[in-house]
Amino acid sequence: MQKIKRIGVFTSGGDAPGMNACIRSVVRTALYNNTQVSGILQGYQGMIDNQFIEMNSRSVSNIIQLGGTILKTARCSEFRTVEGRKKAYDNIKAAGIDALVGIGGDGTFTGIEVFSREYDIPVIGIPGTIDNDLYGSDFTLGFDTACNTVIEAIDKIRDTAASHDRLFFVEVMGRDSGCIALNTGIAGGAEAILMPEKETAIDDLIERLEGAVAGKKTSTIVIIAEGDQNGGAYNIAKHVKTKFDFYDTKVTILGHLQRGGSPSSFDRVLASRLGFSAVNLLLAGETRRVVGLKGNEIQHVPIEESINNKAFKLAPDMIELSHILAI
Ligand code: ATP
């Protein structure tokens, strides 16, 4: 096994709060262990376009509290081709990079998995996405912050909902995962939560809303995950309105504001732990692993296992209590 002299760190796919705290941790852990670090800009695109920057301890000063990613991120179709990866390999080799830490989602993991098989370069993946949809970690970087952002919005929406006897449909992100919807639905006291993992018929939703009216609730908030099968908040609101006109109905799509903002304490600590662990694994001779949190322990699983398994993170007690607490 050759000693690693220089680690390349990059962020890829969608950005998530906590990525900067993670970059900082990777850089400082590596430097502490006398290993150099190159920052790769724009994810895989930066490998192909030769966009490398020297990272020192000061390059990551004052970023732990910043959302987004100082290394930028990109989606790169060229890296999906053999020719693109060859270009990337030639460039990282010329830059003296002999190991990679990639922070991103399952696409990012697939990229480093293929790359490390083709070029025998040690790689570690760190789960960074607000969707919390990756196998191998109870939580992904950015999820907690995104939930806090959503809760802040729900609290404000509830003020106006209660003042006007309004029914609000609030659509949240998560792609095919209902994690953000379930967590924020419970934390925000929603009357109903619609998620892709658990189908809800519109008639059942209406029955629930009628129950809320009968129970003399002054405001009603329904949280809808963007991946829900009923076709998005506007569509659901339209259907509900045709059969149930008790309330003035409003729709709020929270959109990309959920991706921004200063990372929460939880995300900063998780990012720091995962970055530290990724570098230590590489320096211990490990490769092709995804690091993650299991309970309060840092674990690592084979990268293929993370890619090939679907994460199901909706705790049954949370689904049950979301109904009970909404009465
Ligand atoms: P998010 O969950 O936020 O979308 P992600 O990492 O899943 O993050 P993707 O756009 O799916 O985001 O993947 C990031 C990049 O990884 C792609 O733009 C591409 O460059 C690379 N990648 C994805 N799949 C492959 C593949 N099969 N082979 C090579 N590279 C890939």
mmCIF file of C-alpha atoms and ligand atoms in Angstrom:
data_model
loop_
_atom_site.group_PDB
_atom_site.id
_atom_site.type_symbol
_atom_site.label_atom_id
_atom_site.label_comp_id
_atom_site.label_asym_id
_atom_site.label_seq_id
_atom_site.Cartn_x
_atom_site.Cartn_y
_atom_site.Cartn_z
ATOM 1 C CA MET A 1 0.000 0.000 0.000
ATOM 2 C CA GLN A 2 1.391 3.380 -1.039
ATOM 3 C CA LYS A 3 1.281 6.224 1.471
ATOM 4 C CA ILE A 4 -1.293 8.847 0.529
ATOM 5 C CA LYS A 5 0.406 12.227 0.016
ATOM 6 C CA ARG A 6 -2.441 14.363 -1.322
ATOM 7 C CA ILE A 7 -6.200 14.043 -0.939
ATOM 8 C CA GLY A 8 -8.591 15.682 -3.398
ATOM 9 C CA VAL A 9 -11.873 16.832 -1.832
ATOM 10 C CA PHE A 10 -14.960 17.828 -3.818
ATOM 11 C CA THR A 11 -18.692 18.427 -3.506
ATOM 12 C CA SER A 12 -21.057 17.134 -6.171
ATOM 13 C CA GLY A 13 -24.772 16.883 -6.991
ATOM 14 C CA GLY A 14 -27.133 19.152 -5.052
ATOM 15 C CA ASP A 15 -25.612 21.458 -2.436
ATOM 16 C CA ALA A 16 -26.531 21.021 1.223
ATOM 17 C CA PRO A 17 -25.855 23.035 4.385
ATOM 18 C CA GLY A 18 -22.935 21.440 6.229
ATOM 19 C CA MET A 19 -20.820 20.783 3.139
ATOM 20 C CA ASN A 20 -18.452 23.626 4.080
ATOM 21 C CA ALA A 21 -18.061 22.360 7.635
ATOM 22 C CA CYS A 22 -17.215 18.982 6.132
ATOM 23 C CA ILE A 23 -14.625 20.409 3.700
ATOM 24 C CA ARG A 24 -13.028 22.206 6.655
ATOM 25 C CA SER A 25 -12.847 18.978 8.620
ATOM 26 C CA VAL A 26 -11.337 17.011 5.721
ATOM 27 C CA VAL A 27 -8.693 19.705 5.121
ATOM 28 C CA ARG A 28 -7.662 20.133 8.730
ATOM 29 C CA THR A 29 -7.652 16.417 9.561
ATOM 30 C CA ALA A 30 -5.455 15.718 6.540
ATOM 31 C CA LEU A 31 -3.054 18.584 7.316
ATOM 32 C CA TYR A 32 -2.834 17.453 10.931
ATOM 33 C CA ASN A 33 -1.672 14.100 9.545
ATOM 34 C CA ASN A 34 0.908 15.727 7.248
ATOM 35 C CA THR A 35 -1.153 15.005 4.149
ATOM 36 C CA GLN A 36 -1.717 17.729 1.530
ATOM 37 C CA VAL A 37 -5.172 18.618 0.212
ATOM 38 C CA SER A 38 -6.391 19.915 -3.139
ATOM 39 C CA GLY A 39 -9.864 21.383 -3.396
ATOM 40 C CA ILE A 40 -11.522 20.272 -6.637
ATOM 41 C CA LEU A 41 -13.951 22.905 -7.944
ATOM 42 C CA GLN A 42 -17.349 22.047 -9.505
ATOM 43 C CA GLY A 43 -17.293 18.348 -8.609
ATOM 44 C CA TYR A 44 -16.401 15.939 -11.419
ATOM 45 C CA GLN A 45 -16.451 18.791 -13.927
ATOM 46 C CA GLY A 46 -13.468 20.345 -12.124
ATOM 47 C CA MET A 47 -11.483 17.116 -12.482
ATOM 48 C CA ILE A 48 -12.086 17.188 -16.226
ATOM 49 C CA ASP A 49 -11.373 20.930 -16.528
ATOM 50 C CA ASN A 50 -8.279 20.919 -14.264
ATOM 51 C CA GLN A 51 -9.796 23.151 -11.591
ATOM 52 C CA PHE A 52 -7.741 22.409 -8.491
ATOM 53 C CA ILE A 53 -6.864 24.734 -5.635
ATOM 54 C CA GLU A 54 -4.330 24.262 -2.877
ATOM 55 C CA MET A 55 -6.049 24.047 0.515
ATOM 56 C CA ASN A 56 -4.362 25.110 3.709
ATOM 57 C CA SER A 57 -5.701 25.595 7.177
ATOM 58 C CA ARG A 58 -6.621 29.224 6.419
ATOM 59 C CA SER A 59 -8.496 28.328 3.193
ATOM 60 C CA VAL A 60 -11.200 26.853 5.400
ATOM 61 C CA SER A 61 -11.265 29.606 8.041
ATOM 62 C CA ASN A 62 -14.635 31.177 8.703
ATOM 63 C CA ILE A 63 -16.673 28.726 6.629
ATOM 64 C CA ILE A 64 -18.135 26.384 9.257
ATOM 65 C CA GLN A 65 -21.229 28.602 9.504
ATOM 66 C CA LEU A 66 -21.773 29.036 5.754
ATOM 67 C CA GLY A 67 -24.426 27.243 3.706
ATOM 68 C CA GLY A 68 -23.718 26.133 0.132
ATOM 69 C CA THR A 69 -20.228 24.950 -0.786
ATOM 70 C CA ILE A 70 -17.070 27.025 -1.273
ATOM 71 C CA LEU A 71 -15.867 24.393 -3.768
ATOM 72 C CA LYS A 72 -19.049 24.836 -5.861
ATOM 73 C CA THR A 73 -20.922 21.861 -7.190
ATOM 74 C CA ALA A 74 -22.036 20.685 -10.611
ATOM 75 C CA ARG A 75 -23.682 17.844 -12.449
ATOM 76 C CA CYS A 76 -21.285 16.504 -15.077
ATOM 77 C CA SER A 77 -22.463 14.255 -17.887
ATOM 78 C CA GLU A 78 -18.934 13.899 -19.333
ATOM 79 C CA PHE A 79 -17.816 12.016 -16.225
ATOM 80 C CA ARG A 80 -20.358 9.317 -17.099
ATOM 81 C CA THR A 81 -18.224 8.470 -20.163
ATOM 82 C CA VAL A 82 -14.989 6.444 -20.244
ATOM 83 C CA GLU A 83 -13.255 9.298 -22.127
ATOM 84 C CA GLY A 84 -14.373 11.872 -19.540
ATOM 85 C CA ARG A 85 -13.083 9.786 -16.647
ATOM 86 C CA LYS A 86 -9.767 9.233 -18.454
ATOM 87 C CA LYS A 87 -9.354 13.026 -18.741
ATOM 88 C CA ALA A 88 -10.224 13.380 -15.066
ATOM 89 C CA TYR A 89 -7.709 10.710 -14.092
ATOM 90 C CA ASP A 90 -4.890 12.245 -16.143
ATOM 91 C CA ASN A 91 -5.559 15.623 -14.524
ATOM 92 C CA ILE A 92 -5.744 14.421 -10.936
ATOM 93 C CA LYS A 93 -2.605 12.327 -11.449
ATOM 94 C CA ALA A 94 -0.733 15.358 -12.824
ATOM 95 C CA ALA A 95 -1.930 17.353 -9.794
ATOM 96 C CA GLY A 96 -0.440 14.713 -7.490
ATOM 97 C CA ILE A 97 -3.818 13.702 -6.029
ATOM 98 C CA ASP A 98 -3.725 10.074 -4.926
ATOM 99 C CA ALA A 99 -7.032 9.714 -3.018
ATOM 100 C CA LEU A 100 -10.495 11.289 -3.168
ATOM 101 C CA VAL A 101 -13.185 12.337 -0.715
ATOM 102 C CA GLY A 102 -16.513 13.033 -2.455
ATOM 103 C CA ILE A 103 -19.358 14.751 -0.616
ATOM 104 C CA GLY A 104 -22.750 14.288 -2.274
ATOM 105 C CA GLY A 105 -25.593 11.917 -3.008
ATOM 106 C CA ASP A 106 -25.895 8.477 -4.584
ATOM 107 C CA GLY A 107 -24.943 9.794 -8.057
ATOM 108 C CA THR A 108 -21.715 11.137 -6.589
ATOM 109 C CA PHE A 109 -21.075 7.779 -4.908
ATOM 110 C CA THR A 110 -21.704 5.943 -8.187
ATOM 111 C CA GLY A 111 -19.172 8.232 -9.876
ATOM 112 C CA ILE A 112 -16.382 7.511 -7.382
ATOM 113 C CA GLU A 113 -17.251 3.821 -7.308
ATOM 114 C CA VAL A 114 -16.797 3.501 -11.081
ATOM 115 C CA PHE A 115 -13.694 5.714 -11.030
ATOM 116 C CA SER A 116 -11.948 3.798 -8.257
ATOM 117 C CA ARG A 117 -12.619 0.486 -10.006
ATOM 118 C CA GLU A 118 -11.194 1.793 -13.285
ATOM 119 C CA TYR A 119 -8.138 3.539 -11.845
ATOM 120 C CA ASP A 120 -7.540 1.854 -8.497
ATOM 121 C CA ILE A 121 -7.623 5.145 -6.626
ATOM 122 C CA PRO A 122 -8.713 5.115 -2.952
ATOM 123 C CA VAL A 123 -12.067 6.855 -2.436
ATOM 124 C CA ILE A 124 -14.459 7.631 0.435
ATOM 125 C CA GLY A 125 -17.992 9.030 0.090
ATOM 126 C CA ILE A 126 -19.681 11.370 2.559
ATOM 127 C CA PRO A 127 -23.499 11.630 2.424
ATOM 128 C CA GLY A 128 -24.468 15.235 1.749
ATOM 129 C CA THR A 129 -28.044 15.964 0.700
ATOM 130 C CA ILE A 130 -31.018 17.576 2.422
ATOM 131 C CA ASP A 131 -33.229 14.657 1.301
ATOM 132 C CA ASN A 132 -31.866 12.167 3.874
ATOM 133 C CA ASP A 133 -32.367 9.423 1.310
ATOM 134 C CA LEU A 134 -29.029 7.597 1.469
ATOM 135 C CA TYR A 135 -28.329 4.152 2.813
ATOM 136 C CA GLY A 136 -25.473 3.920 5.324
ATOM 137 C CA SER A 137 -26.238 6.900 7.548
ATOM 138 C CA ASP A 138 -29.182 7.671 9.806
ATOM 139 C CA PHE A 139 -28.827 11.309 8.752
ATOM 140 C CA THR A 140 -27.288 13.052 5.762
ATOM 141 C CA LEU A 141 -25.598 16.459 5.884
ATOM 142 C CA GLY A 142 -28.101 19.267 5.477
ATOM 143 C CA PHE A 143 -31.251 17.397 6.461
ATOM 144 C CA ASP A 144 -31.461 18.855 9.969
ATOM 145 C CA THR A 145 -30.877 22.408 8.731
ATOM 146 C CA ALA A 146 -33.481 22.018 5.978
ATOM 147 C CA CYS A 147 -36.013 20.764 8.548
ATOM 148 C CA ASN A 148 -35.314 23.783 10.759
ATOM 149 C CA THR A 149 -35.863 26.100 7.782
ATOM 150 C CA VAL A 150 -39.176 24.419 7.014
ATOM 151 C CA ILE A 151 -40.339 24.646 10.632
ATOM 152 C CA GLU A 152 -39.609 28.366 10.701
ATOM 153 C CA ALA A 153 -41.796 28.776 7.607
ATOM 154 C CA ILE A 154 -44.607 26.596 8.988
ATOM 155 C CA ASP A 155 -44.697 28.611 12.210
ATOM 156 C CA LYS A 156 -45.168 31.792 10.203
ATOM 157 C CA ILE A 157 -47.778 30.241 7.939
ATOM 158 C CA ARG A 158 -49.687 29.073 11.000
ATOM 159 C CA ASP A 159 -49.995 32.665 12.245
ATOM 160 C CA THR A 160 -51.827 33.725 9.120
ATOM 161 C CA ALA A 161 -53.714 30.423 8.807
ATOM 162 C CA ALA A 162 -55.139 30.821 12.311
ATOM 163 C CA SER A 163 -56.084 34.461 11.771
ATOM 164 C CA HIS A 164 -58.160 33.753 8.662
ATOM 165 C CA ASP A 165 -59.446 30.189 9.175
ATOM 166 C CA ARG A 166 -57.313 29.088 6.285
ATOM 167 C CA LEU A 167 -56.273 25.700 5.043
ATOM 168 C CA PHE A 168 -52.628 25.702 3.919
ATOM 169 C CA PHE A 169 -50.959 23.115 1.748
ATOM 170 C CA VAL A 170 -47.205 23.391 2.198
ATOM 171 C CA GLU A 171 -45.003 21.485 -0.235
ATOM 172 C CA VAL A 172 -41.535 20.528 0.967
ATOM 173 C CA MET A 173 -38.512 19.001 -0.783
ATOM 174 C CA GLY A 174 -37.135 15.482 -0.438
ATOM 175 C CA ARG A 175 -37.448 14.036 -3.951
ATOM 176 C CA ASP A 176 -38.607 10.427 -3.448
ATOM 177 C CA SER A 177 -38.158 10.630 0.307
ATOM 178 C CA GLY A 178 -40.766 11.741 2.845
ATOM 179 C CA CYS A 179 -38.186 12.374 5.600
ATOM 180 C CA ILE A 180 -38.398 16.175 5.503
ATOM 181 C CA ALA A 181 -42.209 16.023 5.306
ATOM 182 C CA LEU A 182 -42.617 13.636 8.232
ATOM 183 C CA ASN A 183 -40.113 15.369 10.487
ATOM 184 C CA THR A 184 -41.400 18.859 9.824
ATOM 185 C CA GLY A 185 -45.017 17.738 9.873
ATOM 186 C CA ILE A 186 -44.541 16.462 13.409
ATOM 187 C CA ALA A 187 -42.360 19.356 14.559
ATOM 188 C CA GLY A 188 -44.685 21.918 12.969
ATOM 189 C CA GLY A 189 -47.898 20.332 14.281
ATOM 190 C CA ALA A 190 -49.390 19.601 10.847
ATOM 191 C CA GLU A 191 -52.916 18.210 10.631
ATOM 192 C CA ALA A 192 -51.901 15.824 7.832
ATOM 193 C CA ILE A 193 -48.662 14.731 6.135
ATOM 194 C CA LEU A 194 -48.515 13.271 2.626
ATOM 195 C CA MET A 195 -45.426 11.261 1.729
ATOM 196 C CA PRO A 196 -44.363 9.028 -1.151
ATOM 197 C CA GLU A 197 -43.673 6.080 1.157
ATOM 198 C CA LYS A 198 -47.271 5.991 2.425
ATOM 199 C CA GLU A 199 -50.072 6.600 -0.033
ATOM 200 C CA THR A 200 -52.929 8.804 1.128
ATOM 201 C CA ALA A 201 -56.160 8.888 -0.889
ATOM 202 C CA ILE A 202 -57.621 12.384 -1.324
ATOM 203 C CA ASP A 203 -60.896 11.153 0.214
ATOM 204 C CA ASP A 204 -59.022 10.069 3.353
ATOM 205 C CA LEU A 205 -57.358 13.477 3.492
ATOM 206 C CA ILE A 206 -60.724 15.211 3.198
ATOM 207 C CA GLU A 207 -62.114 13.023 5.974
ATOM 208 C CA ARG A 208 -59.182 14.085 8.143
ATOM 209 C CA LEU A 209 -59.805 17.754 7.353
ATOM 210 C CA GLU A 210 -63.506 17.398 8.170
ATOM 211 C CA GLY A 211 -62.459 15.921 11.491
ATOM 212 C CA ALA A 212 -60.284 18.986 12.119
ATOM 213 C CA VAL A 213 -63.255 21.284 11.443
ATOM 214 C CA ALA A 214 -65.538 19.207 13.686
ATOM 215 C CA GLY A 215 -62.849 19.459 16.375
ATOM 216 C CA LYS A 216 -63.075 23.266 16.076
ATOM 217 C CA LYS A 217 -59.497 23.743 14.853
ATOM 218 C CA THR A 218 -58.888 27.327 13.756
ATOM 219 C CA SER A 219 -56.177 26.558 11.228
ATOM 220 C CA THR A 220 -55.144 23.549 9.260
ATOM 221 C CA ILE A 221 -51.772 22.819 7.722
ATOM 222 C CA VAL A 222 -51.113 19.901 5.400
ATOM 223 C CA ILE A 223 -47.488 19.082 4.605
ATOM 224 C CA ILE A 224 -46.891 17.483 1.216
ATOM 225 C CA ALA A 225 -43.614 15.871 0.183
ATOM 226 C CA GLU A 226 -42.704 16.831 -3.384
ATOM 227 C CA GLY A 227 -42.534 13.126 -4.318
ATOM 228 C CA ASP A 228 -46.050 12.291 -3.109
ATOM 229 C CA GLN A 229 -48.086 10.320 -5.667
ATOM 230 C CA ASN A 230 -51.046 12.721 -5.615
ATOM 231 C CA GLY A 231 -49.201 15.124 -7.909
ATOM 232 C CA GLY A 232 -48.011 18.103 -5.874
ATOM 233 C CA ALA A 233 -49.586 20.685 -3.579
ATOM 234 C CA TYR A 234 -51.472 22.665 -6.275
ATOM 235 C CA ASN A 235 -53.087 19.539 -7.641
ATOM 236 C CA ILE A 236 -54.068 18.261 -4.211
ATOM 237 C CA ALA A 237 -55.441 21.656 -3.187
ATOM 238 C CA LYS A 238 -57.549 21.754 -6.374
ATOM 239 C CA HIS A 239 -59.051 18.323 -5.691
ATOM 240 C CA VAL A 240 -59.704 19.033 -2.032
ATOM 241 C CA LYS A 241 -61.379 22.343 -2.886
ATOM 242 C CA THR A 242 -63.932 20.642 -5.161
ATOM 243 C CA LYS A 243 -65.221 18.522 -2.306
ATOM 244 C CA PHE A 244 -64.469 20.570 0.746
ATOM 245 C CA ASP A 245 -64.963 24.316 0.766
ATOM 246 C CA PHE A 246 -65.088 25.081 4.453
ATOM 247 C CA TYR A 247 -61.774 26.894 4.418
ATOM 248 C CA ASP A 248 -60.111 29.491 2.245
ATOM 249 C CA THR A 249 -57.405 27.321 0.667
ATOM 250 C CA LYS A 250 -53.794 28.436 0.059
ATOM 251 C CA VAL A 251 -50.708 26.728 -1.339
ATOM 252 C CA THR A 252 -47.074 27.440 -0.429
ATOM 253 C CA ILE A 253 -44.212 25.740 -2.246
ATOM 254 C CA LEU A 254 -41.137 26.287 -0.109
ATOM 255 C CA GLY A 255 -38.694 25.378 -2.906
ATOM 256 C CA HIS A 256 -35.002 26.140 -2.891
ATOM 257 C CA LEU A 257 -34.907 28.216 0.259
ATOM 258 C CA GLN A 258 -34.809 24.789 1.955
ATOM 259 C CA ARG A 259 -31.355 24.210 0.479
ATOM 260 C CA GLY A 260 -29.742 27.355 1.853
ATOM 261 C CA GLY A 261 -28.873 28.864 5.195
ATOM 262 C CA SER A 262 -26.352 28.472 7.937
ATOM 263 C CA PRO A 263 -26.005 24.823 8.999
ATOM 264 C CA SER A 264 -27.522 23.811 12.329
ATOM 265 C CA SER A 265 -25.351 22.729 15.231
ATOM 266 C CA PHE A 266 -26.284 19.110 14.442
ATOM 267 C CA ASP A 267 -25.166 19.401 10.809
ATOM 268 C CA ARG A 268 -21.909 21.167 11.717
ATOM 269 C CA VAL A 269 -20.991 18.449 14.203
ATOM 270 C CA LEU A 270 -22.032 15.635 11.871
ATOM 271 C CA ALA A 271 -20.054 17.225 9.014
ATOM 272 C CA SER A 272 -16.979 17.563 11.219
ATOM 273 C CA ARG A 273 -17.213 13.953 12.402
ATOM 274 C CA LEU A 274 -17.736 12.529 8.910
ATOM 275 C CA GLY A 275 -14.891 14.547 7.376
ATOM 276 C CA PHE A 276 -12.543 13.463 10.158
ATOM 277 C CA SER A 277 -13.567 9.842 9.783
ATOM 278 C CA ALA A 278 -13.230 9.862 5.965
ATOM 279 C CA VAL A 279 -9.623 11.080 6.120
ATOM 280 C CA ASN A 280 -8.711 8.676 8.905
ATOM 281 C CA LEU A 281 -10.133 5.768 6.896
ATOM 282 C CA LEU A 282 -8.103 6.719 3.824
ATOM 283 C CA LEU A 283 -4.929 7.072 5.875
ATOM 284 C CA ALA A 284 -5.593 3.674 7.459
ATOM 285 C CA GLY A 285 -5.653 2.107 3.982
ATOM 286 C CA GLU A 286 -9.434 1.810 3.590
ATOM 287 C CA THR A 287 -11.165 2.578 0.317
ATOM 288 C CA ARG A 288 -14.567 2.386 -1.368
ATOM 289 C CA ARG A 289 -16.520 3.145 1.828
ATOM 290 C CA VAL A 290 -19.315 5.547 2.684
ATOM 291 C CA VAL A 291 -19.105 7.037 6.172
ATOM 292 C CA GLY A 292 -22.247 7.711 8.152
ATOM 293 C CA LEU A 293 -23.935 8.000 11.510
ATOM 294 C CA LYS A 294 -25.573 4.988 13.174
ATOM 295 C CA GLY A 295 -27.108 5.939 16.511
ATOM 296 C CA ASN A 296 -24.358 8.139 17.883
ATOM 297 C CA GLU A 297 -21.507 6.136 16.354
ATOM 298 C CA ILE A 298 -19.680 6.791 13.113
ATOM 299 C CA GLN A 299 -19.847 3.746 10.854
ATOM 300 C CA HIS A 300 -18.749 2.950 7.336
ATOM 301 C CA VAL A 301 -20.294 0.662 4.749
ATOM 302 C CA PRO A 302 -19.064 -0.495 1.335
ATOM 303 C CA ILE A 303 -19.899 2.069 -1.309
ATOM 304 C CA GLU A 304 -21.777 -0.535 -3.433
ATOM 305 C CA GLU A 305 -23.953 -1.364 -0.428
ATOM 306 C CA SER A 306 -24.890 2.292 -0.064
ATOM 307 C CA ILE A 307 -25.659 2.645 -3.779
ATOM 308 C CA ASN A 308 -27.602 -0.609 -4.104
ATOM 309 C CA ASN A 309 -29.819 -0.313 -1.042
ATOM 310 C CA LYS A 310 -32.788 1.919 -0.651
ATOM 311 C CA ALA A 311 -32.883 3.805 2.604
ATOM 312 C CA PHE A 312 -36.202 3.692 4.454
ATOM 313 C CA LYS A 313 -35.972 6.076 7.353
ATOM 314 C CA LEU A 314 -39.567 6.727 8.354
ATOM 315 C CA ALA A 315 -39.894 5.330 11.858
ATOM 316 C CA PRO A 316 -43.315 3.634 12.257
ATOM 317 C CA ASP A 317 -43.883 5.348 15.623
ATOM 318 C CA MET A 318 -43.461 8.717 13.912
ATOM 319 C CA ILE A 319 -46.093 7.895 11.307
ATOM 320 C CA GLU A 320 -48.507 6.730 14.020
ATOM 321 C CA LEU A 321 -47.922 9.697 16.302
ATOM 322 C CA SER A 322 -48.320 12.170 13.444
ATOM 323 C CA HIS A 323 -51.967 10.997 13.235
ATOM 324 C CA ILE A 324 -52.566 10.914 16.970
ATOM 325 C CA LEU A 325 -51.088 14.323 17.736
ATOM 326 C CA ALA A 326 -53.155 15.960 14.999
ATOM 327 C CA ILE A 327 -56.532 15.359 16.714
HETATM 328 P P1 ATP B 1 -28.304 14.782 -5.194
HETATM 329 O O1 ATP B 1 -28.900 13.640 -4.410
HETATM 330 O O2 ATP B 1 -28.262 16.040 -4.422
HETATM 331 O O3 ATP B 1 -28.898 14.945 -6.567
HETATM 332 P P2 ATP B 1 -26.190 13.263 -6.388
HETATM 333 O O4 ATP B 1 -24.782 13.053 -6.003
HETATM 334 O O5 ATP B 1 -27.074 12.050 -6.416
HETATM 335 O O6 ATP B 1 -26.753 14.401 -5.433
HETATM 336 P P3 ATP B 1 -26.222 13.378 -9.299
HETATM 337 O O7 ATP B 1 -26.407 14.528 -10.228
HETATM 338 O O8 ATP B 1 -27.098 12.201 -9.446
HETATM 339 O O9 ATP B 1 -26.265 13.987 -7.828
HETATM 340 O O10 ATP B 1 -24.708 12.858 -9.436
HETATM 341 C C1 ATP B 1 -23.633 13.756 -9.351
HETATM 342 C C2 ATP B 1 -22.652 13.487 -10.454
HETATM 343 O O11 ATP B 1 -22.084 12.180 -10.278
HETATM 344 C C3 ATP B 1 -23.227 13.432 -11.871
HETATM 345 O O12 ATP B 1 -23.436 14.720 -12.410
HETATM 346 C C4 ATP B 1 -22.150 12.662 -12.609
HETATM 347 O O13 ATP B 1 -21.068 13.499 -12.945
HETATM 348 C C5 ATP B 1 -21.673 11.670 -11.539
HETATM 349 N N1 ATP B 1 -22.311 10.353 -11.792
HETATM 350 C C6 ATP B 1 -23.553 9.965 -11.462
HETATM 351 N N2 ATP B 1 -23.818 8.709 -11.898
HETATM 352 C C7 ATP B 1 -22.698 8.296 -12.542
HETATM 353 C C8 ATP B 1 -22.312 7.103 -13.227
HETATM 354 N N3 ATP B 1 -23.151 6.063 -13.357
HETATM 355 N N4 ATP B 1 -21.068 7.041 -13.726
HETATM 356 C C9 ATP B 1 -20.210 8.066 -13.614
HETATM 357 N N5 ATP B 1 -20.511 9.224 -12.984
HETATM 358 C C10 ATP B 1 -21.728 9.344 -12.459
#
